[in-house]
Coordinates of C-alpha atoms and ligand atoms in Angstrom, one line a residue:
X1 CA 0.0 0.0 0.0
X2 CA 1.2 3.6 -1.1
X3 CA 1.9 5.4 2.3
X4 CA 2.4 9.4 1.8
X5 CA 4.7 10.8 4.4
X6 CA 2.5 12.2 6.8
X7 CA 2.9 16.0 7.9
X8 CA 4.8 15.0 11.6
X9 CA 5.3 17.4 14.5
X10 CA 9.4 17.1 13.9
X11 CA 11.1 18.7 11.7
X12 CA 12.7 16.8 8.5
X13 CA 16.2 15.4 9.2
X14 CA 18.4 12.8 8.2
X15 CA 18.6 9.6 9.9
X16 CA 22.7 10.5 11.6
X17 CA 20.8 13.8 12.6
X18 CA 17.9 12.2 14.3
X19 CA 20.2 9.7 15.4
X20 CA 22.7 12.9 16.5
X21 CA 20.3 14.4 18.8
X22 CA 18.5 11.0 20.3
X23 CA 21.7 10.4 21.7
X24 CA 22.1 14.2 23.1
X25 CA 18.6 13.9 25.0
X26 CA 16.5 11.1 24.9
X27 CA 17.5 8.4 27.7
X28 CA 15.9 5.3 26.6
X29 CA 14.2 2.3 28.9
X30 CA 16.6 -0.7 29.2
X31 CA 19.3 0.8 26.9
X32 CA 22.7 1.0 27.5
X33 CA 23.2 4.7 25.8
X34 CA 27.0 4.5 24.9
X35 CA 26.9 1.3 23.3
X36 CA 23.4 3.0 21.5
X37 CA 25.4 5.8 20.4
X38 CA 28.6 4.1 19.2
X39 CA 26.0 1.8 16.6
X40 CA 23.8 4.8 16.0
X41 CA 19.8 4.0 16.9
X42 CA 17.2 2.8 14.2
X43 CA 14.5 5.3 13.6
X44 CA 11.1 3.9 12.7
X45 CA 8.9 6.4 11.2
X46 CA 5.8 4.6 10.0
X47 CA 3.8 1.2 10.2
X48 CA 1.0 -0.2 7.9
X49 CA -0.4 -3.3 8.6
X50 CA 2.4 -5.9 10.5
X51 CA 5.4 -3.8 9.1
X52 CA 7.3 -0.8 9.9
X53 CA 9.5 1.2 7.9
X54 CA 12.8 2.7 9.2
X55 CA 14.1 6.2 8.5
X56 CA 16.4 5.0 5.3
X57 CA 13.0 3.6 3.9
X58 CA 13.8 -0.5 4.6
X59 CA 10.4 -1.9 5.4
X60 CA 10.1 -4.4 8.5
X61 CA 8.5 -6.9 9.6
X62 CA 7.2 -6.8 13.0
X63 CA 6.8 -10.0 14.7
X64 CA 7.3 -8.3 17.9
X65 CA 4.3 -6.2 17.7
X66 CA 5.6 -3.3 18.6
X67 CA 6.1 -4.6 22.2
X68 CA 3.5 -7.2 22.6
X69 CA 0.7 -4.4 22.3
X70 CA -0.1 -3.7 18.1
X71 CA -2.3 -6.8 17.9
X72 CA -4.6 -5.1 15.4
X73 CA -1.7 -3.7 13.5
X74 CA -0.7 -0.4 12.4
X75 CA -3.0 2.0 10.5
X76 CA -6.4 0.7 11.4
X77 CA -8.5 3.9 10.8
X78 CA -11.5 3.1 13.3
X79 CA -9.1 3.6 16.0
X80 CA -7.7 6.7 14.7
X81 CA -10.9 8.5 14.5
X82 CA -12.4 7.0 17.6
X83 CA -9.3 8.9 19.3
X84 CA -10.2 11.9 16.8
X85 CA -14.1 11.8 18.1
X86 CA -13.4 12.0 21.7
X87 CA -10.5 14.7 21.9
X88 CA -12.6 17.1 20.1
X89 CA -16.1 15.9 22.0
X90 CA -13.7 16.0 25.8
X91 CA -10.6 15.2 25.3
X92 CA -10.1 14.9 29.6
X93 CA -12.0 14.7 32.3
X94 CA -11.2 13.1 35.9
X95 CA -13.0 10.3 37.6
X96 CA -11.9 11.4 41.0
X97 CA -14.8 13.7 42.5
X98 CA -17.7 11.5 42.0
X99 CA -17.6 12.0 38.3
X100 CA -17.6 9.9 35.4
X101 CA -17.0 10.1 31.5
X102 CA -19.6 8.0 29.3
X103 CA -16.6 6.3 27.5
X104 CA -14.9 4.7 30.7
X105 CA -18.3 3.3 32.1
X106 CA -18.9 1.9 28.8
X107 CA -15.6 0.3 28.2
X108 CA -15.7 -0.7 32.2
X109 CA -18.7 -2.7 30.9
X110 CA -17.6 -3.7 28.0
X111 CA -14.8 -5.4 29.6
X112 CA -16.5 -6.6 32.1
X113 CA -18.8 -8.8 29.6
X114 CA -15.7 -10.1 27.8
X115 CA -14.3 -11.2 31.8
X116 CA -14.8 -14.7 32.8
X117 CA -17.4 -15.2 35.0
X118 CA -17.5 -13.3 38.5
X119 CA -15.3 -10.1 37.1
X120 CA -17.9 -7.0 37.3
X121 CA -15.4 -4.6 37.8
X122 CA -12.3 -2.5 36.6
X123 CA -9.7 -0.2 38.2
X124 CA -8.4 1.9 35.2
X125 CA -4.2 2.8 34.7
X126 CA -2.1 4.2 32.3
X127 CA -0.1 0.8 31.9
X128 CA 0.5 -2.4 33.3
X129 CA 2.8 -1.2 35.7
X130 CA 0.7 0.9 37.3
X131 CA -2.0 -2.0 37.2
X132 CA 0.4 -4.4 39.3
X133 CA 0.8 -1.4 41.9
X134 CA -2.6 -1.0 42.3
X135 CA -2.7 -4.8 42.6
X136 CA -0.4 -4.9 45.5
X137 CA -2.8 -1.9 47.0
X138 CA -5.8 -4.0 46.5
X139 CA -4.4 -7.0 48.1
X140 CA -3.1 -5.8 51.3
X141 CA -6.1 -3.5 51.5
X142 CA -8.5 -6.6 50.9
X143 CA -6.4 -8.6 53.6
X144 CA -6.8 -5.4 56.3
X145 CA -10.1 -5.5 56.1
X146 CA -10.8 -8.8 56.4
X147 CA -8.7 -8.6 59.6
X148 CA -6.0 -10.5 58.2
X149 CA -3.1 -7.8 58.3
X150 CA -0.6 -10.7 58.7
X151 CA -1.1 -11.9 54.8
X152 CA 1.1 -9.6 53.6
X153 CA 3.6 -11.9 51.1
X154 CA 2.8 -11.4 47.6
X155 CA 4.7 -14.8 45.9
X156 CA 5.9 -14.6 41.9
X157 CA 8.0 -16.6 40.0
X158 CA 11.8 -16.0 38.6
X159 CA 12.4 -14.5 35.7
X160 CA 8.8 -13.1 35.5
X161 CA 8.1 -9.5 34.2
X162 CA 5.4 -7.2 35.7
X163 CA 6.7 -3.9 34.6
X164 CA 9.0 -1.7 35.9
X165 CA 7.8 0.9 38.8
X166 CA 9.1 0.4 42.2
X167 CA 6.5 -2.6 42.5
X168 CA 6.2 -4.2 40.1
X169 CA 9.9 -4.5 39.4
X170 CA 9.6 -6.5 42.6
X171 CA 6.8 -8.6 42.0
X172 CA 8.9 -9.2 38.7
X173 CA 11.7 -11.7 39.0
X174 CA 14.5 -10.5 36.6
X175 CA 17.9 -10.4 38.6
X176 CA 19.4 -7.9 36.7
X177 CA 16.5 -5.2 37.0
X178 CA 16.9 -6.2 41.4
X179 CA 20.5 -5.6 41.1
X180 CA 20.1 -2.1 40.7
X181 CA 18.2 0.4 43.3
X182 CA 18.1 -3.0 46.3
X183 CA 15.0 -4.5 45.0
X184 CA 12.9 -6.4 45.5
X185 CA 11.2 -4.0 48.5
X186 CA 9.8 -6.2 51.0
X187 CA 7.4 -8.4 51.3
X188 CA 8.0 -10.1 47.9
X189 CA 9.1 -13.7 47.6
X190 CA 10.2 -15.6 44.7
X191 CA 9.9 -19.2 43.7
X192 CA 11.3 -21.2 40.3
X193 CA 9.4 -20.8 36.5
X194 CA 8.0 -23.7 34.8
X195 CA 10.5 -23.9 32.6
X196 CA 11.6 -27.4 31.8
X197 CA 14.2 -26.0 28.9
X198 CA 16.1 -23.5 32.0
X199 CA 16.1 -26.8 34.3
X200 CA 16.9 -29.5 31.5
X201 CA 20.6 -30.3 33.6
X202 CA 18.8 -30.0 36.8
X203 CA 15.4 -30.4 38.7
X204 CA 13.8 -31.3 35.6
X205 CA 16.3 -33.9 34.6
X206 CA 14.3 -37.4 33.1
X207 CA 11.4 -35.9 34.0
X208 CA 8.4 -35.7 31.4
X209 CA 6.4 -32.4 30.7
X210 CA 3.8 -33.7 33.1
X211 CA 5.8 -34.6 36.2
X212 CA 7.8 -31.5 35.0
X213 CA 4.9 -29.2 35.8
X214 CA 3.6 -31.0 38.6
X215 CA 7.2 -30.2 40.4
X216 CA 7.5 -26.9 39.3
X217 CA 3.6 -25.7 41.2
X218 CA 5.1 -27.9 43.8
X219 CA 7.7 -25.5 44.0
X220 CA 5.2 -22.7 45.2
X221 CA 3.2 -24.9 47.6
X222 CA 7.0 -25.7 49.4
X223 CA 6.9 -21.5 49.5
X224 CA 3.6 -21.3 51.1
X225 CA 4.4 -23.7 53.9
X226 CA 8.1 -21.9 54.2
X227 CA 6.2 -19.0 54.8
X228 CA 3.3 -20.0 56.5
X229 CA -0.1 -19.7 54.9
X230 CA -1.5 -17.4 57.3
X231 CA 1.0 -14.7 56.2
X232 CA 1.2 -15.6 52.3
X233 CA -1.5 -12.6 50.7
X234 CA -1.6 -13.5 47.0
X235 CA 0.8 -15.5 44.2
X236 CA 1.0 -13.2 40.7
X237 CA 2.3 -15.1 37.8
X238 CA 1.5 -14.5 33.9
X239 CA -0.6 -17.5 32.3
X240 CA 2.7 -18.0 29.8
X241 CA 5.5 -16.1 30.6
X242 CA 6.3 -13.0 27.7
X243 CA 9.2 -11.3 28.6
X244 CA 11.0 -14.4 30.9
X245 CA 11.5 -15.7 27.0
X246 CA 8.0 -16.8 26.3
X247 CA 7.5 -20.0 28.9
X248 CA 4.6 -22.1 27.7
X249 CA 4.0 -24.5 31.0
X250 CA 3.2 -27.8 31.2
X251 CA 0.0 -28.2 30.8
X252 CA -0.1 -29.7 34.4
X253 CA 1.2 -26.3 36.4
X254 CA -1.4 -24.3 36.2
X255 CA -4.4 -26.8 37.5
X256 CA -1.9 -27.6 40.2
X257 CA -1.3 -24.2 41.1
X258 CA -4.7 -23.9 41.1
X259 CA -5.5 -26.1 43.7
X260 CA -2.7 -25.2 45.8
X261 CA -4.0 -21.1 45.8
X262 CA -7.2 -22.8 46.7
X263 CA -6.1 -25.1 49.3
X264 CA -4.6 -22.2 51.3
X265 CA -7.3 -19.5 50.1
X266 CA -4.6 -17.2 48.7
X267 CA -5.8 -14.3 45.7
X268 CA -4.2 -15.5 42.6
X269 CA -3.2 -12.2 40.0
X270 CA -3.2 -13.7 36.8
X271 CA -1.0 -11.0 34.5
X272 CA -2.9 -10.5 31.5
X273 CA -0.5 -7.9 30.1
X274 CA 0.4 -9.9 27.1
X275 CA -1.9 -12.9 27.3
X276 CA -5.1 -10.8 27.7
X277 CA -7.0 -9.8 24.6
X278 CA -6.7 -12.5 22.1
X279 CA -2.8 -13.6 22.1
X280 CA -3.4 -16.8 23.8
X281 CA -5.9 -17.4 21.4
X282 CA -8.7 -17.2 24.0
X283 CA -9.7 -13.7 25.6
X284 CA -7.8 -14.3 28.4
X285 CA -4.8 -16.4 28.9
X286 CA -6.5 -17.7 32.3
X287 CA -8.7 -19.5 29.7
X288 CA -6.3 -20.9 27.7
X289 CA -4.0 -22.4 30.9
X290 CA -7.4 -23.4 32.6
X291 CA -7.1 -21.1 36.4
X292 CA -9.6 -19.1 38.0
X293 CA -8.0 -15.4 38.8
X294 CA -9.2 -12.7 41.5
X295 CA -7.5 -10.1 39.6
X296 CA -6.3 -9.7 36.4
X297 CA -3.8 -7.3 35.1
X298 CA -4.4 -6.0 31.9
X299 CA -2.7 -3.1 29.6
X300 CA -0.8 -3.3 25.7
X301 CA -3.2 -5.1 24.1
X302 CA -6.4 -3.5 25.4
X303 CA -5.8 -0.5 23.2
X304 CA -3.5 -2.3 21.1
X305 CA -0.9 -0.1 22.1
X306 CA -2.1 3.1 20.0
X307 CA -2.7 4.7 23.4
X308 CA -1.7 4.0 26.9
X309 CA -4.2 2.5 29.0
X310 CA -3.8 -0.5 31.3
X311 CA -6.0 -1.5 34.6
X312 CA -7.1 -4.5 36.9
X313 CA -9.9 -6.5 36.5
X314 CA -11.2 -7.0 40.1
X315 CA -13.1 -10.0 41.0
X316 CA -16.1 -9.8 42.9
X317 CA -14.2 -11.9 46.0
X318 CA -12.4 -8.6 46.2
X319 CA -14.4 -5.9 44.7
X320 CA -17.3 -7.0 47.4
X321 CA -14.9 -6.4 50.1
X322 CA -13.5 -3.2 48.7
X323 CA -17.0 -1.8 48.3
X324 CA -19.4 -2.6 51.1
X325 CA -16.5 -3.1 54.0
X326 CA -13.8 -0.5 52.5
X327 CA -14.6 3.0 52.6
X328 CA -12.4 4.9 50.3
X329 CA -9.7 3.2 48.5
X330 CA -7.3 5.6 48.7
X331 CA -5.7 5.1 45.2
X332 CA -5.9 6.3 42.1
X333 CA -4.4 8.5 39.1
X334 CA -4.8 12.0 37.2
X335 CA -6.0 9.4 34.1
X336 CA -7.7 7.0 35.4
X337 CA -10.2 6.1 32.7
X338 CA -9.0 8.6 30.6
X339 CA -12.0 9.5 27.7
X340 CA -9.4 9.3 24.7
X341 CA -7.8 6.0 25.8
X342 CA -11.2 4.7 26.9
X343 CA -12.3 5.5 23.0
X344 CA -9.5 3.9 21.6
X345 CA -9.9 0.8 23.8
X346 CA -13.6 0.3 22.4
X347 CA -12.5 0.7 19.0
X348 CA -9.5 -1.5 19.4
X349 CA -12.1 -4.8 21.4
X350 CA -14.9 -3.6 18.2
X351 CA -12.2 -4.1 15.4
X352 CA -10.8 -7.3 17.1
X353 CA -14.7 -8.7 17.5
X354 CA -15.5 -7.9 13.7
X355 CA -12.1 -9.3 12.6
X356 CA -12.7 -12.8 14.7
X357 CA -9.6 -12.3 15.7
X358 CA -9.7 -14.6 18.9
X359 CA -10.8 -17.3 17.3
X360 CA -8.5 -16.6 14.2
X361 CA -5.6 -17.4 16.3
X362 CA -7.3 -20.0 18.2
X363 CA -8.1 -22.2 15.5
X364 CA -5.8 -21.2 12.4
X365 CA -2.9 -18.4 12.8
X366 CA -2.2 -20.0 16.2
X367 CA -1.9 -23.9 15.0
X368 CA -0.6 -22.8 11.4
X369 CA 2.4 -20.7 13.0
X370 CA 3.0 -23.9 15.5
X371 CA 3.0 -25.7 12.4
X372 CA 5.5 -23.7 10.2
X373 CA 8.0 -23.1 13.4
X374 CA 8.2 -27.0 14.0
X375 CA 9.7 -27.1 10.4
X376 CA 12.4 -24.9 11.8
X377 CA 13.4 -28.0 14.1
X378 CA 15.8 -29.6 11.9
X379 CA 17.8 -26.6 12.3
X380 CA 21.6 -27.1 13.7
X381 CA 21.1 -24.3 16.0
X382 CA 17.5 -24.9 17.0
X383 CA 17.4 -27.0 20.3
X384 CA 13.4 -26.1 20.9
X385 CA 10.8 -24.8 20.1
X386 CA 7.5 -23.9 21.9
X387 CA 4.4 -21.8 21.1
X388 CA 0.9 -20.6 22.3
X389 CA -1.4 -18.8 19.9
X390 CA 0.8 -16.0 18.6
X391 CA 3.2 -16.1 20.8
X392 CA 6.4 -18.6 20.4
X393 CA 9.8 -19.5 21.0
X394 CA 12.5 -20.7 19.4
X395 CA 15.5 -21.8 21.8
X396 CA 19.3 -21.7 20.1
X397 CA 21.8 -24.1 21.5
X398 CA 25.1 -24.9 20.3
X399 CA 24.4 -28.8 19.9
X400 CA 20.7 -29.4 19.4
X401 CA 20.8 -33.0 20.4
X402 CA 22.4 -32.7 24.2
X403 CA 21.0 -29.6 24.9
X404 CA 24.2 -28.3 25.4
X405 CA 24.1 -24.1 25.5
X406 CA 26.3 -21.9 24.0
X407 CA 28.7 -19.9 25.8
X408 CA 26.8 -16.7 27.1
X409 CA 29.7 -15.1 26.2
X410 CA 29.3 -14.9 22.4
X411 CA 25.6 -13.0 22.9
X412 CA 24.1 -15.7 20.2
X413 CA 20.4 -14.5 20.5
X414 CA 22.0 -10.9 19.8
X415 CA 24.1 -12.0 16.9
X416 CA 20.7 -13.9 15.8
X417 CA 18.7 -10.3 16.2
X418 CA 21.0 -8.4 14.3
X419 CA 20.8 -11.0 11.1
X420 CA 16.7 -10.6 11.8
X421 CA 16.9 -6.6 11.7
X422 CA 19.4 -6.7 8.9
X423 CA 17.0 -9.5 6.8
X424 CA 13.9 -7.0 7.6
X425 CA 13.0 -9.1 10.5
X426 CA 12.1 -7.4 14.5
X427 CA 12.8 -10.7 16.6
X428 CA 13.5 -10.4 20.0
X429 CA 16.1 -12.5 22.0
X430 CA 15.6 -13.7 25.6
X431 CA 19.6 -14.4 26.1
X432 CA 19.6 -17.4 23.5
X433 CA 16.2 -17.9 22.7
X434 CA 14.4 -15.9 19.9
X435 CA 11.1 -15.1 20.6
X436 CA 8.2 -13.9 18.4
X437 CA 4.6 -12.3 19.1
X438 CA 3.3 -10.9 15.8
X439 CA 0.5 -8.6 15.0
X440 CA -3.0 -11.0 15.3
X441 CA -4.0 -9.8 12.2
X442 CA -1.3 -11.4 10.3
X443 CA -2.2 -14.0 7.9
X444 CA -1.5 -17.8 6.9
X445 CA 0.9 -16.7 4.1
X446 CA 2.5 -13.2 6.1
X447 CA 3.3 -16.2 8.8
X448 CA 5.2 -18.2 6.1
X449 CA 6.7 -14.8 5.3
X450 CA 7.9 -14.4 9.0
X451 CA 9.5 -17.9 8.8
X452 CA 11.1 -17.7 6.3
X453 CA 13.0 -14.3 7.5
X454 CA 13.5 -16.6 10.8
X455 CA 15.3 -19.2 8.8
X456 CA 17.3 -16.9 6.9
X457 CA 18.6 -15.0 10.0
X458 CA 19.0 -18.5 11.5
X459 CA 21.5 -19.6 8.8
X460 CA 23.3 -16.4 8.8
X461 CA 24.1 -16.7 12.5
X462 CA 24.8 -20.6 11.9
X463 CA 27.5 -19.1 9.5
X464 CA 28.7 -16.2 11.9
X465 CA 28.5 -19.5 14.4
X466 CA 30.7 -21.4 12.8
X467 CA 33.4 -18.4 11.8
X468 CA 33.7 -17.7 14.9
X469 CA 34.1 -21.3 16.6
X470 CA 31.5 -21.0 18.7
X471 CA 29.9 -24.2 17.3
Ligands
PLP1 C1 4.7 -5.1 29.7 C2 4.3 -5.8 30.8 C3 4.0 -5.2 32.0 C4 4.2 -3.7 32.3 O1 3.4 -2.9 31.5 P1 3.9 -1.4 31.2 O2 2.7 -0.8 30.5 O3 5.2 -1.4 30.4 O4 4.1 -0.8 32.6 C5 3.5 -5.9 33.1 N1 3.2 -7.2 32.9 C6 3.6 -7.9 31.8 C7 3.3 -9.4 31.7 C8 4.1 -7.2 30.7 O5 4.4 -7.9 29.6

């Protein structure tokens, strides 16, 4: 599709201008800025469909989805002008001083409809971050008033990601983000991922999937009784893990963990950030892994990332506690069911309703990209591969057959994302495993498309592989 170049606020520069002065100003998240600026940063200026284009005019294809959010893809006009519609009808109002907007109640219900049964209410952010925070607040606050104050533990998992504020980089279980500024704060404990690949040498040695899975939620139980269930408040965990490298369980975990939140009547938070909305191939990835959340964390791919917007869907367990015993719930932000993100999001859940999009992935992108990745098997660098719906991974290791990992040394997965972005491929790698999460409107043949660029860029690190002597 012919794509003018659209009027933008910023003026017209060359890409070692732009370039220039994003490393004079702009710090970036997660970015180390001197390696950035030695290399020079890539500047996307446009997106149609499940491709961007760069400043030098290469087009892309984005099998990250932006991050995890454009599931309806770029340029999807109904969003645009539902955006368009509400900024010029009221473009802000607050919800704080017992008023409301139209837009927010309706997309409150709206969500609420497209909830699994017993979720009748929402607590509106600005991004998932925010919605774990106000998850944490809701949990010790549901705990107090029940007369509980002891249950004050929140339990996650390793390697999990729940965003990035003060919280939530503490309910999240990435070492290297805890390192820095002595997180976690307290009152967060951590137990081991369901990840059979990570533990292959170890606890999940000659164990099958099943028994895998069944040791992994036993992990958490162990955790509870360390603790003491009295003082254990709630366990958060994403139904498949995005970030950690895209962990699909066993499909015995999550009935065991299940039982085992049940056993000691702890909240489950079921972190919908990526899984919510479709990617999972169900609304919400609680549905796919089969558990029964008190809250769910929502954000991305509500508004498919066009706008910020993120929340917590509140059970009624909680929400009935929070309402008739609570008071006010001291809590809340400046856009908190803002009008324009509130628009966006009913455009976004319309166009993903009229395009069938759910049940797209469930029943053909989903099993047809499974499909076309397990071709990539035969690979000498490929060691695994996993996926559910549109989201998958593909694990690198230096001798397929053992398992046996490279050394972390020679950065494979980065080596493997810079042939992907030099082959017109966005791929992300989790150390050494390449993970993808692409658009959920892309079709049957944009999917071959994809694997094939995930081939290429697999060879072409095979041969920078073998140059090198890392294989
Ligand atoms: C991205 C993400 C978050 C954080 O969302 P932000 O909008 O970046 O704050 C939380 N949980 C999960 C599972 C995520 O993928």
């Amino acid at each position: 599709m012919r794509h003018p170049e659209p009027d933008l606020p910023a003026p017209r520069r060359t890409t070692r201008e732009w370039q220039a002065a994003d490393a004079a100003h702009f710090l970036h998240p997660f970015t180390d800025h001197q390696a950035l600026a030695s290399r020079g940063v890539r500047v996307i200026t446009r997106g149609e469909g499940i491709y961007v284009w760069d400043s030098e005019g290469h087009r892309i294809l984005d099998a990250m989805s932006g991050l995890w959010c454009v599931n309806v893809g770029y340029g999807q006009p109904a969003l645009v002008e539902a955006a368009a519609r509400q900024m010029t009808q009221l473009p802000y109002y607050n919800a704080f001083f017992q008023t409301t907007t139209p837009v927010a109640v309706a997309l409150a219900e709206k969500l609420a409809a497209l909830a699994p049964e017993g979720f009748q209410h929402v607590f509106f952010t600005n991004s998932g971050s925010e919605a774990n925070d106000t998850n944490l607040r809701l949990v010790r606050r549901y705990w107090d008033l029940l007369g509980q104050p002891e249950r004050r533990v929140v339990i996650s998992r390793e390697n999990a990601y729940h965003g990035s504020t003060l919280a939530a980089a503490s309910l999240g279980g990435m070492p290297d983000m805890h390192a820095q500024g002595g997180l976690p704060i307290p009152g967060i404990v951590h137990v081991g991922q369901p990840h059979q690949w990570a533990h292959r040498d170890g606890a999940a040695r000659g164990l099958d999937a099943d028994a895998f899975g069944r040791l992994a939620a036993q992990w958490l139980e162990d955790k509870i009784l360390a603790l003491g269930p009295k003082t254990v408040a709630a366990f958060i965990a994403e139904p498949v893990q995005g970030a950690g490298g895209v962990i699909v369980p066993p499909a015995s975990y999550w009935p065991e963990v299940q039982r085992i939140c049940d056993r000691y009547d702890i909240l489950l938070i079921s972190d919908e950030v990526i899984c919510g909305f479709g990617r999972t191939g169900r609304w919400w990835g609680c549905e796919t892994v089969g558990s029964r959340p008190d809250l769910m964390t929502f954000a991305k791919g509500v508004t498919s990332g066009y706008v910020p917007l993120g929340g917590v869907m509140v059970g009624e367990r909680v929400a009935r506690v929070l309402i008739e015993r609570g008071g006010e719930f001291e809590h809340g932000f400046t856009y908190s069911g803002h009008p324009v993100a509130c628009a966006v999001a009913l455009a976004n859940l319309a166009l993903i309703e009229e395009l069938d999009l759910v049940r797209r992935v469930r029943e053909d992108t989903g099993p047809w990209l499974a499909e076309r990745l397990a071709t990539l098997r035969d690979h000498p660098l490929v060691g695994d591969v996993q996926s559910c719906g549109l989201m998958a991974a593909v694990q690198l290791a230096r001798e397929p057959r053992t398992g046996a990992a490279f050394d972390p040394a020679h950065a494979v997965g980065m080596a493997c994302r810079r042939h992907c972005f030099d082959g017109g491929l966005v791929m992300r790698a989790v150390g050494d495993r390449m993970i993808v999460a692409p658009p959920l409107v892309i079709t049957r043949a944009e999917i071959d498309e994809m694997v094939g660029l995930v081939r290429q860029a697999l060879d072409r690190t095979l041969e920078e592989a073998r140059a090198a002597g890392w294989v």
